[in-house]
mmCIF file of C-alpha atoms in Angstrom:
data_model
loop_
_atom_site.group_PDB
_atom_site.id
_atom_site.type_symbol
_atom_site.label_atom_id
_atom_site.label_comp_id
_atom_site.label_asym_id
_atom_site.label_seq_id
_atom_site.Cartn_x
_atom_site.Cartn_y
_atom_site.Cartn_z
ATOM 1 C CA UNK A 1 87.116 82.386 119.784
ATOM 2 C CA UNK A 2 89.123 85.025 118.057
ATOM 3 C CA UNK A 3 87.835 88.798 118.079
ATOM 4 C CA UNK A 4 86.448 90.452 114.733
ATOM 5 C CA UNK A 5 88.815 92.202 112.923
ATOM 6 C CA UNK A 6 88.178 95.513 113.100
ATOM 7 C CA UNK A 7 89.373 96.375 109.498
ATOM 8 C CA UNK A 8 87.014 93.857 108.306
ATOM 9 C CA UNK A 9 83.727 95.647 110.530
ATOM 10 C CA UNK A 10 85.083 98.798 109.229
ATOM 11 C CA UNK A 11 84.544 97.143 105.692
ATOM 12 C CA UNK A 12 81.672 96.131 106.245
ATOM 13 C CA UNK A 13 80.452 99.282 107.918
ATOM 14 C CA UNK A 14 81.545 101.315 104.716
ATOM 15 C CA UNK A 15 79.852 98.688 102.429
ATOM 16 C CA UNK A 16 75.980 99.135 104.260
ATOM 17 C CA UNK A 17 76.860 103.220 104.384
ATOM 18 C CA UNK A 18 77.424 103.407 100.345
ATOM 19 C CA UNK A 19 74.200 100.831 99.679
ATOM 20 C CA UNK A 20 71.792 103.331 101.888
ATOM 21 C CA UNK A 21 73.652 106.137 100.286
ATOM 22 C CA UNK A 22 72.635 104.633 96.487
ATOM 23 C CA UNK A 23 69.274 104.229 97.568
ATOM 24 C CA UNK A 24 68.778 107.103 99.292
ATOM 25 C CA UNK A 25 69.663 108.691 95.561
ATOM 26 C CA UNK A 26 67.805 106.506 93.612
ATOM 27 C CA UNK A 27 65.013 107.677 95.903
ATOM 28 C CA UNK A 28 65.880 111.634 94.955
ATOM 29 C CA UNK A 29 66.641 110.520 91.508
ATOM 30 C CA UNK A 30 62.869 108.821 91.083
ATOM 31 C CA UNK A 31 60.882 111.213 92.792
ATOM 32 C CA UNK A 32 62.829 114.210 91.105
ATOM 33 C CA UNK A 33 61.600 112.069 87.368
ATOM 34 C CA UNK A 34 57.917 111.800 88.619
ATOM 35 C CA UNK A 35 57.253 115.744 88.908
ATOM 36 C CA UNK A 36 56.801 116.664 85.627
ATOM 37 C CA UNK A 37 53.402 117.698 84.937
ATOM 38 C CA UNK A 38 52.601 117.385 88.760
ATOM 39 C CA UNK A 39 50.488 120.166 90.517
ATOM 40 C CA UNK A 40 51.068 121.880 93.908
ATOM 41 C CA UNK A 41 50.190 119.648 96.356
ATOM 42 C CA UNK A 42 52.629 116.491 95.015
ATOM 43 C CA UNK A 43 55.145 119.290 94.535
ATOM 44 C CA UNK A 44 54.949 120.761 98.229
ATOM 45 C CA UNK A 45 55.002 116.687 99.306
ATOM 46 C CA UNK A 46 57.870 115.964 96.866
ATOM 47 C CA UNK A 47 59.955 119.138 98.105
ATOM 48 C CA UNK A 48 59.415 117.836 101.469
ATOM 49 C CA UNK A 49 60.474 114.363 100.985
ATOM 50 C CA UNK A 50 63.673 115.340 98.559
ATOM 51 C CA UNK A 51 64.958 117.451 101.787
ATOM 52 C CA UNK A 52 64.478 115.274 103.800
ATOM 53 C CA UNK A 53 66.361 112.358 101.781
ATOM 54 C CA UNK A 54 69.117 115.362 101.019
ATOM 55 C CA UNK A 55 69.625 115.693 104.815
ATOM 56 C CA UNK A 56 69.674 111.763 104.811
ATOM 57 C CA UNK A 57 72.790 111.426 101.946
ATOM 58 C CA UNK A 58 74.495 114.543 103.793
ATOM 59 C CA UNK A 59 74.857 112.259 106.853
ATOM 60 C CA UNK A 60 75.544 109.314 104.883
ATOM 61 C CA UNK A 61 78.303 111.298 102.881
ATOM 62 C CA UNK A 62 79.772 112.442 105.961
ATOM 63 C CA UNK A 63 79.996 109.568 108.247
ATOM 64 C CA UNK A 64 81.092 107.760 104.869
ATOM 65 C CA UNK A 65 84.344 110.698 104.229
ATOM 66 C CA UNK A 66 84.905 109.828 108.579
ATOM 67 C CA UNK A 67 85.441 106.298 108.303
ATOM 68 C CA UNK A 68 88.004 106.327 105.244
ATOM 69 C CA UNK A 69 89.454 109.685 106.930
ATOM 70 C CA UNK A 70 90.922 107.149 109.330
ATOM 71 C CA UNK A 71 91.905 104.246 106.735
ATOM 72 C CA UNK A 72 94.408 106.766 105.010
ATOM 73 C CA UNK A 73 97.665 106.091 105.787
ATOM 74 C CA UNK A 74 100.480 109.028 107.046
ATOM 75 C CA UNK A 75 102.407 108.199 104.154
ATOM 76 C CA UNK A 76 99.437 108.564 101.862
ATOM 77 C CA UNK A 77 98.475 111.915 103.493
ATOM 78 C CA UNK A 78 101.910 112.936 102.810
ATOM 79 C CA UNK A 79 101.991 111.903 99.074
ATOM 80 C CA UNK A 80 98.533 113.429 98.795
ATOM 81 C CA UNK A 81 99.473 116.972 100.447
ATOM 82 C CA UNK A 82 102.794 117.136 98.710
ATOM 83 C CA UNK A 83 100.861 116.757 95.033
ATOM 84 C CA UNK A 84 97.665 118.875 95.559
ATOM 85 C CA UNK A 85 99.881 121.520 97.063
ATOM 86 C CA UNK A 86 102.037 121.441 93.579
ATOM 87 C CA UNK A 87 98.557 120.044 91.422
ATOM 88 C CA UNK A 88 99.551 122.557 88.441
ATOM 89 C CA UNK A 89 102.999 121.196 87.556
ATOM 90 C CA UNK A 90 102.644 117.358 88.547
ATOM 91 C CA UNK A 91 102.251 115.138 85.336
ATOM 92 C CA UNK A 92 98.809 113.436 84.138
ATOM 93 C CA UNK A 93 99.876 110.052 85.836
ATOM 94 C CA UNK A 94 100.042 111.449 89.174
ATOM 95 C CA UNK A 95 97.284 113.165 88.809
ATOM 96 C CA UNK A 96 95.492 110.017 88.599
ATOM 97 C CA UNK A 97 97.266 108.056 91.215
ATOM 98 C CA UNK A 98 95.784 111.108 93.252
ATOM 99 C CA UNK A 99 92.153 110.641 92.311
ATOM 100 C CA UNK A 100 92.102 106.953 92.566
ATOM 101 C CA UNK A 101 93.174 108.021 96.203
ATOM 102 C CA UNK A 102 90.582 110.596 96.988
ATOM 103 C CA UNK A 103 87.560 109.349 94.446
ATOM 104 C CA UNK A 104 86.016 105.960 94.025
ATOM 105 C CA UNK A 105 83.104 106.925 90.998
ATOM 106 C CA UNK A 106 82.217 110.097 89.536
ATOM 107 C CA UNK A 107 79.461 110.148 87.901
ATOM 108 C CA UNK A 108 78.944 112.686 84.794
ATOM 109 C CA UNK A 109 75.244 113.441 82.755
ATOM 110 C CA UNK A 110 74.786 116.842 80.639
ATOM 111 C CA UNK A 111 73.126 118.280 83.324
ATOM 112 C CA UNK A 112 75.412 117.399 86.707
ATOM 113 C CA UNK A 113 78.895 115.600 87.646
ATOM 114 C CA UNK A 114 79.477 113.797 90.502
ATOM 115 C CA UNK A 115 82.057 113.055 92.749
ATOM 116 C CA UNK A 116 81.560 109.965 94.927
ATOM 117 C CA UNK A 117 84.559 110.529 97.719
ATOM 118 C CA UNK A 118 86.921 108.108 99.409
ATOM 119 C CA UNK A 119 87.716 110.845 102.066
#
């Protein structure tokens, strides 16, 4: 019986990290939409529960930038260093070829953005 590959279980690690990630801001996202008009004691349980979920995505955010730390390859660090370092005079297509490196969604409303990173 052959071993898993570990590029697969890394895939698969990634793919359960980004599903509790959503969920865990679908979860800020609701209870931040039920507060209006609530009084002081749903606020003082909401403020709880929204840190707590916050520290929750932190860690899921980090362990998340670890794990595709390590699937970037040298050449792709190099590319990557050489193009932020000069990000003012490269054109707009290598701009993008950067992003789609660094950023898999970014999410934009009129009252936030978001950046949803690879790294």
């Amino acid at each position: 019986m052959m071993a898993p590959d570990p590029a697969t279980a890394n895939i698969a690690k990634l793919t359960a990290l980004n599903v509790e990630l959503a969920q865990v801001e679908d979860e800020i996202e609701r209870l931040l939409n039920a507060l209006t008009g609530a009084n002081a004691v749903l606020l003082s349980y909401a403020n709880g529960k929204i840190e707590e979920l916050d520290a929750d995505q932190q860690r899921f955010i980090k362990e998340i930038a670890a794990m595709n730390a390590g699937t970037i390859s040298p050449q792709k660090i190099e590319f990557l260093s050489a193009h932020l370092d000069n990000w003012e005079n490269i054109d707009f297509d290598d701009r993008r070829q950067v992003t789609d490196i660094i950023l898999s969604q970014i999410q934009a409303t009129s009252d936030r953005v978001s950046f949803e990173w690879k790294i």
